[in-house]
Structures are given as C-alpha cells and as structure tokens.
Short mmCIF file of C-alpha atoms in Angstrom, two decimals:
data_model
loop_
_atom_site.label_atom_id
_atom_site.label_comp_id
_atom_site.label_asym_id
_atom_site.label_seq_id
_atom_site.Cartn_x
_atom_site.Cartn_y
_atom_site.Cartn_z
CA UNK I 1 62.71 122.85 35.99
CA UNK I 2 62.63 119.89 33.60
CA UNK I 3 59.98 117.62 33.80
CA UNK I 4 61.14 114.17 32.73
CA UNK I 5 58.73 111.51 30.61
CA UNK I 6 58.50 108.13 29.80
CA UNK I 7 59.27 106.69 26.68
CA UNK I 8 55.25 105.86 25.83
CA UNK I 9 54.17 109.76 26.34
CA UNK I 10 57.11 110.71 24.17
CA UNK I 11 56.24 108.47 21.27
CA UNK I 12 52.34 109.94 22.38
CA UNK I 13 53.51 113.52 22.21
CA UNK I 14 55.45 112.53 18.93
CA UNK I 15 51.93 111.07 17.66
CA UNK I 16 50.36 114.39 18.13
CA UNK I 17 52.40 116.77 16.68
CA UNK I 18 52.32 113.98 13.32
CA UNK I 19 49.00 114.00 13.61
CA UNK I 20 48.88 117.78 13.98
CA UNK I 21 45.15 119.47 13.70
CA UNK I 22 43.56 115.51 14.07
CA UNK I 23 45.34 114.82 17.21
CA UNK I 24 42.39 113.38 19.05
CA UNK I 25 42.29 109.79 21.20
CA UNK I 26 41.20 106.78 18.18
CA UNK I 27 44.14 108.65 15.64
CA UNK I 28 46.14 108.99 18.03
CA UNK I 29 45.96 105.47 18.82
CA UNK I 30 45.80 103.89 15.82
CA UNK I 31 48.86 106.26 13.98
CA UNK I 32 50.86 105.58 17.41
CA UNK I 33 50.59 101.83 16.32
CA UNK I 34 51.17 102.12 12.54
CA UNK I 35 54.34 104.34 13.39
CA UNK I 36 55.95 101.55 15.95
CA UNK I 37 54.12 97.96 14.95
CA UNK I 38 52.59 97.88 18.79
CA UNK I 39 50.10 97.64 20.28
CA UNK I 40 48.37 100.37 21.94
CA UNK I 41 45.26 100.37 23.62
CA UNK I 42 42.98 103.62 24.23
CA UNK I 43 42.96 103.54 27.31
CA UNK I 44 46.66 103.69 27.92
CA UNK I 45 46.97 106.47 25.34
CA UNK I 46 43.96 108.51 27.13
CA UNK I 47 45.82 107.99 30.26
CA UNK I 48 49.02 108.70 28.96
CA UNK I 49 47.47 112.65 27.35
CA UNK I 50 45.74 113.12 30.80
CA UNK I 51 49.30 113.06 32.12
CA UNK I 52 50.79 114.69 29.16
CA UNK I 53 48.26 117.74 29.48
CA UNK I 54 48.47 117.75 33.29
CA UNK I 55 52.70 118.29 32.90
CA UNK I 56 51.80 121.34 29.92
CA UNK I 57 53.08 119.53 27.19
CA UNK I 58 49.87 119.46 25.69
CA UNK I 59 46.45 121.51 25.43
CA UNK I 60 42.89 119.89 24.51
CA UNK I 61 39.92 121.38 23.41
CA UNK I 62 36.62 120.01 21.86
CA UNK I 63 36.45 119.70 18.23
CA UNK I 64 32.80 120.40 16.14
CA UNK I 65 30.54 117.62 16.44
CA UNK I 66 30.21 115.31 13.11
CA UNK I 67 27.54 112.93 11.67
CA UNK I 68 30.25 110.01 11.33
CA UNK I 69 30.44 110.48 15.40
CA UNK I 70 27.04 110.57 16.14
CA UNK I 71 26.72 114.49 16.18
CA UNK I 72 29.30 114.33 18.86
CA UNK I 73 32.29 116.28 19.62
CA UNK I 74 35.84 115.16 19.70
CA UNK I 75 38.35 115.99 22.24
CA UNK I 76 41.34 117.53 20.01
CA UNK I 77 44.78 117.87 21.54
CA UNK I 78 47.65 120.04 20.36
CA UNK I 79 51.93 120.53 21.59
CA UNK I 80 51.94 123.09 24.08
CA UNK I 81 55.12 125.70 23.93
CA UNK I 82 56.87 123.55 26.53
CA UNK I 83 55.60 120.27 24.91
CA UNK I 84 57.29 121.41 22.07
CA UNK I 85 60.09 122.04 23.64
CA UNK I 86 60.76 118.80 25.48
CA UNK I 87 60.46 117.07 22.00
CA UNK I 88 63.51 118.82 21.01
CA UNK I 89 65.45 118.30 24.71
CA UNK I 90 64.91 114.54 23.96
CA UNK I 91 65.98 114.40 20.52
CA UNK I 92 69.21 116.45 20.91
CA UNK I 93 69.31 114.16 23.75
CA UNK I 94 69.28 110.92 21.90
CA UNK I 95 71.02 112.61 18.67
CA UNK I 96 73.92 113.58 21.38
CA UNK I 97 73.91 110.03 23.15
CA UNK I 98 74.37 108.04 19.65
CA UNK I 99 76.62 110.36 18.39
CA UNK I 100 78.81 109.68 21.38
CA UNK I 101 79.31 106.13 20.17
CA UNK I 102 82.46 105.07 19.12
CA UNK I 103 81.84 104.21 15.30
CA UNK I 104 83.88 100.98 15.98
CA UNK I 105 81.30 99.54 17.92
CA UNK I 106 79.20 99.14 14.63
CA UNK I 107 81.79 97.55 12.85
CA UNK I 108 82.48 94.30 15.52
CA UNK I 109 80.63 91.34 15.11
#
C-alpha cells in the first residue's frame, strides 16, 4: 500500500535527505527556504515531520546537547527505508509525467 503526500512534505522529506546527518527542525527550515525562495515557517515544517514520521518516511532521535543550544539536545531526523523509497516513486513519477510531453508543446508560443 502506497501512502500518498503532499507536495510540502515531499520538498520536507527532500530537505532531509540534503541535509542528511543535520536534518533537525531550524535547518530544515531555513535550507527548505533557500532551496525554493519561500517561505516556511517552523511550525508548518514541525507539523509537516510529525506527519512525515507518523507515515514511516522518516525516523527522529535526539542529537548530543551543545553549548550554542543552551546544553540542549536537538531532535535529529533521518529517511526511513520507505521514505526513501517514496522519494524515488515521485521522481520517476514526475520524470515519467514530463517525459510524456509532446516536445512540441515547448516550441509554441
């Protein structure tokens, strides 16, 4: 069974697997809006990796704590197997869906 997403928790899925081993809530926010030019707020993203990790597409787990946070922790998150997975469903997807357009399309004004 496929579960389907939106297009905001694929580009916050996307944002975590750039991201990689500093996946947590602020980069994920802030890269999320450097990669697209929107705006994002943290809340929305939070929301959007409660979902995210409720579906399996993604794992979280606390990071060590740090003196530039205060001596707190940070909540990491990481692509799950299946998250994984539906990031490449979607882009052979979206690869199969534009190559399905008739080249002649680009070339009318």
């Amino acid at each position: 069974m496929r579960t389907s997403i939106g297009e905001f928790e694929e580009l916050v899925l996307l944002t975590v697997g750039i991201l990689y081993q500093d996946a947590y809530g602020l980069a994920i926010t802030d890269e999320l809006e450097r990669q697209t030019k929107r705006k994002a707020t943290i809340s929305s993203v939070h929301k959007a990796l409660v979902r995210l990790e409720e579906k399996g597409f993604l794992k979280s787990f606390m990071g060590g704590a740090t003196d530039a946070r205060g001596g707190r922790k940070k909540r990491l998150y990481e692509l799950t197997t299946s998250g994984k997975k539906c990031l490449q469903e979607s882009k052979e997807l979206r690869n199969s869906m534009w190559n399905a357009i008739p080249e002649m399309i680009w070339q009318t004004k």
